Coordinates of C-alpha atoms in Angstrom, one line a residue:
Chain A
X3 CA 17.5 -3.7 -7.5
X4 CA 13.9 -4.9 -8.0
X5 CA 11.7 -2.6 -10.1
X6 CA 8.0 -2.9 -10.9
X7 CA 6.1 -1.3 -13.8
X8 CA 2.4 -1.3 -14.4
X9 CA 0.9 -1.4 -17.9
X10 CA -2.6 -1.6 -19.4
X11 CA -5.4 0.4 -20.8
X12 CA -6.1 3.8 -19.2
X13 CA -9.8 3.8 -20.1
X14 CA -12.3 1.0 -19.5
X15 CA -16.0 1.1 -20.3
X16 CA -18.5 0.6 -17.5
X17 CA -19.4 -3.1 -17.0
X18 CA -16.2 -4.0 -18.8
X19 CA -13.1 -5.7 -17.5
X20 CA -10.1 -3.8 -16.1
X21 CA -6.8 -5.7 -17.0
X22 CA -3.4 -4.6 -15.8
X23 CA 0.0 -6.3 -15.9
X24 CA 3.0 -5.6 -13.6
X25 CA 6.5 -6.4 -15.0
X26 CA 9.1 -7.2 -12.5
X27 CA 12.8 -6.6 -13.3
X28 CA 16.0 -7.0 -11.3
X29 CA 14.6 -9.9 -9.3
X30 CA 12.6 -13.1 -9.7
X31 CA 8.9 -13.6 -9.0
X32 CA 9.8 -17.0 -7.7
X33 CA 11.1 -15.6 -4.4
X34 CA 9.6 -15.7 -0.9
X35 CA 7.5 -12.6 -1.4
X36 CA 4.0 -11.8 -2.3
X37 CA 3.1 -9.7 -5.3
X38 CA 0.4 -7.1 -4.6
X39 CA -2.1 -4.7 -6.2
X40 CA -3.1 -1.4 -4.3
X41 CA -5.3 1.3 -5.7
X42 CA -6.0 5.0 -4.9
X43 CA -9.3 6.5 -6.2
X44 CA -9.1 10.2 -6.9
X45 CA -9.0 12.2 -3.7
X46 CA -9.2 9.1 -1.5
X47 CA -6.8 6.9 0.4
X48 CA -5.0 3.7 -0.5
X49 CA -6.9 0.4 -0.8
X50 CA -5.4 -3.0 -0.8
X51 CA -6.8 -5.1 -3.6
X52 CA -5.1 -8.4 -3.4
X53 CA -1.9 -10.4 -3.9
X54 CA -0.4 -13.5 -5.4
X55 CA 2.4 -15.9 -4.5
X56 CA 4.6 -17.4 -7.2
X57 CA 2.8 -20.7 -6.8
X58 CA -0.4 -19.0 -7.8
X59 CA -1.9 -18.8 -4.3
X60 CA -3.9 -15.7 -3.9
X61 CA -5.4 -13.5 -1.2
X62 CA -8.2 -11.0 -2.1
X63 CA -9.9 -8.0 -0.5
X64 CA -13.3 -9.4 0.5
X65 CA -15.1 -6.4 -1.0
X66 CA -13.6 -7.1 -4.4
X67 CA -13.3 -10.9 -4.3
X68 CA -16.3 -11.7 -6.5
X69 CA -15.0 -9.6 -9.4
X70 CA -11.3 -10.1 -9.0
X71 CA -8.6 -12.4 -10.4
X72 CA -4.9 -12.0 -9.8
X73 CA -2.5 -14.3 -11.6
X74 CA 1.2 -14.8 -12.0
X75 CA 3.3 -15.8 -15.1
X76 CA 6.7 -16.9 -13.8
X77 CA 8.1 -17.4 -17.3
X78 CA 7.5 -13.7 -18.1
X79 CA 8.3 -12.5 -14.6
X80 CA 5.0 -10.6 -14.4
X81 CA 1.7 -10.8 -12.6
X82 CA -1.7 -9.5 -13.6
X83 CA -4.9 -8.1 -12.3
X84 CA -8.4 -8.6 -13.8
X85 CA -11.4 -6.8 -12.3
X86 CA -14.7 -7.5 -14.0
X87 CA -18.0 -5.5 -14.1
X88 CA -16.3 -2.2 -13.4
X89 CA -18.1 1.0 -12.5
X90 CA -16.9 4.6 -12.0
X91 CA -16.1 3.7 -8.4
X92 CA -13.2 1.6 -9.8
X93 CA -11.5 4.6 -11.3
X94 CA -8.2 4.9 -9.5
X95 CA -4.4 4.9 -9.8
X96 CA -3.4 1.3 -9.6
X97 CA -0.1 0.4 -8.1
X98 CA 1.7 -3.0 -8.1
X99 CA 4.1 -3.7 -5.2
X100 CA 6.0 -6.4 -3.6
X101 CA 5.0 -7.5 0.0
X102 CA 8.5 -8.1 1.3
X103 CA 9.1 -11.1 3.5
X104 CA 10.3 -11.0 6.2
X105 CA 9.0 -7.7 7.5
X106 CA 5.7 -7.7 5.8
X107 CA 6.1 -4.3 4.2
X108 CA 5.0 -3.1 0.7
X109 CA 7.9 -2.2 -1.4
X110 CA 9.3 -1.6 -3.9
X111 CA 6.3 -0.1 -5.7
X112 CA 5.5 0.7 -9.3
X113 CA 4.8 4.3 -10.1
X114 CA 1.1 3.6 -10.6
X115 CA -1.2 3.8 -13.6
X116 CA -4.4 5.7 -13.8
X117 CA -7.4 3.7 -15.0
X118 CA -10.6 5.6 -15.7
X119 CA -13.9 3.9 -16.0
X120 CA -16.1 5.9 -18.4
X121 CA -18.1 5.5 -21.6
Chain B
X22 CA -14.6 4.8 4.5
X23 CA -11.1 3.4 5.3
X24 CA -10.7 0.6 7.7
X25 CA -8.1 2.5 9.8
X26 CA -8.8 6.0 11.0
X27 CA -6.2 8.8 10.6
X28 CA -6.6 12.5 11.0
X29 CA -7.2 14.2 7.6
X30 CA -4.4 16.7 8.2
X31 CA -1.7 17.8 10.6
X32 CA 0.7 20.7 10.5
X33 CA 3.9 21.9 12.2
X34 CA 6.7 24.3 11.9
X35 CA 10.2 23.4 10.8
X36 CA 12.1 21.8 13.7
X37 CA 8.9 20.8 15.6
X38 CA 7.7 17.3 16.2
X39 CA 4.3 16.0 15.1
X40 CA 2.5 12.7 15.7
X41 CA 0.0 11.0 13.4
X42 CA -2.4 8.5 14.8
X43 CA -3.8 5.4 13.2
X44 CA -6.8 3.9 15.0
X45 CA -8.1 0.4 14.3
X46 CA -9.5 -2.4 16.3
X47 CA -8.3 -5.5 18.1
X48 CA -8.8 -7.4 14.8
X49 CA -6.1 -5.4 13.1
X50 CA -3.8 -2.8 14.7
X51 CA -4.3 -4.1 18.2
X52 CA -4.1 -7.8 17.2
X53 CA -0.8 -7.9 15.3
X54 CA 2.5 -6.1 15.4
X55 CA 2.3 -5.7 11.6
X56 CA 1.8 -2.0 11.2
X57 CA 3.6 -0.1 8.5
X58 CA 3.8 3.5 7.6
X59 CA 4.3 5.1 4.2
X60 CA 5.0 8.6 2.8
X61 CA 3.3 9.3 -0.5
X62 CA 3.6 12.1 -2.9
X63 CA 1.0 12.0 -5.7
X64 CA 2.3 10.6 -8.9
X65 CA 5.1 8.8 -7.1
X66 CA 5.6 5.4 -5.5
X67 CA 4.8 5.3 -1.8
X68 CA 7.9 5.1 0.4
X69 CA 8.2 2.8 3.4
X70 CA 9.0 4.6 6.6
X71 CA 8.3 2.1 9.4
X72 CA 7.5 -1.6 9.5
X73 CA 6.5 -4.0 12.3
X74 CA 5.3 -1.0 14.3
X75 CA 8.6 0.3 15.3
X76 CA 11.3 -0.8 12.9
X77 CA 12.9 1.7 10.6
X78 CA 14.4 0.4 7.3
X79 CA 17.9 1.4 6.3
X80 CA 18.0 4.7 4.6
X81 CA 15.0 6.2 6.4
X82 CA 15.9 9.1 8.7
X83 CA 16.0 8.6 12.4
X84 CA 13.6 11.5 12.6
X85 CA 10.8 9.0 11.8
X86 CA 9.7 6.7 14.6
X87 CA 6.7 4.4 15.2
X88 CA 4.8 3.1 18.3
X89 CA 1.6 1.5 19.3
X90 CA -0.8 1.5 22.2
X91 CA -3.8 -0.9 22.2
X92 CA -5.6 -0.4 18.9
X93 CA -3.8 2.8 17.9
X94 CA -0.5 3.2 16.1
X95 CA 1.5 6.3 16.0
X96 CA 4.0 7.9 13.6
X97 CA 6.2 10.6 15.1
X98 CA 8.3 12.9 12.9
X99 CA 10.8 15.0 14.8
X100 CA 12.7 18.0 13.6
X101 CA 10.2 18.7 10.8
X102 CA 11.7 19.7 7.5
X103 CA 10.0 21.1 4.4
X104 CA 10.7 18.0 2.5
X105 CA 8.5 16.0 5.0
X106 CA 5.4 17.6 3.4
X107 CA 3.2 15.0 1.8
X108 CA 0.6 12.3 2.5
X109 CA 1.2 9.6 5.2
X110 CA -0.6 6.3 5.3
X111 CA -0.7 3.5 7.9
X112 CA -1.4 -0.1 7.0
X113 CA -2.0 -3.1 9.2
X114 CA -2.5 -6.8 8.9
X115 CA -6.1 -7.7 9.7
X116 CA -6.3 -11.4 9.8
X117 CA -6.7 -14.2 7.3
X118 CA -10.0 -13.0 5.9
X119 CA -9.4 -9.3 5.4
X120 CA -5.7 -9.5 5.1
X121 CA -4.4 -5.9 4.8
X122 CA -6.1 -2.6 5.5
X123 CA -4.9 1.0 5.0
X124 CA -5.7 4.2 6.8
X125 CA -7.4 7.1 5.0
X126 CA -4.2 9.1 4.9
X127 CA -3.0 12.2 6.6
X128 CA -1.8 15.3 4.8
X129 CA 1.2 16.9 6.5
X130 CA 1.9 20.5 6.0
X131 CA 5.1 22.1 7.1
X132 CA 4.3 25.8 7.9

């Protein structure tokens, strides 16, 4: 059973870089799925951030693209998110998830990790 | 503002049926049969309920069903139970530029 777990700093300073890693266990990143980041700001809905394939190919939310980098490390079976020039608006619970192919659904998901942008 | 529009809240009594709408455009909901629905309890991982508009994964109760008409998708929950309380989100493919968009979420209260 595939499980995902997010890790990274819970506090980032404004204008800094938010960096998170998602560890995948019980399955290989090198499968026919996409590996995704989704966030939920406090009191708001879910927002798709972007995704990466095991080859390194990425798709990004156009509203975040200029600040975003998602990468994959197949040797460690993990993928990562870097978001630069963060502001308070980037404060959110960040989830990693698998976009399962076929079917194109998001799941399984990590529990999520809260990242607060504050000085 | 979310790309897909959902009602902020819905409510129903145990045993009743409710329907949650998810309105988009011809560029997302109306253009592809790639709508999914999730149940989310804060602090937990979202749970898949419906994929490809109408398909129900194994392990999901038959009480959950999905449909679509033009640019609006629907999630119907029949035989409401107290455990159904929570937040519900729709999601749709939106083309090769935007990729994936979520709704703003609907809070379901079982009275």
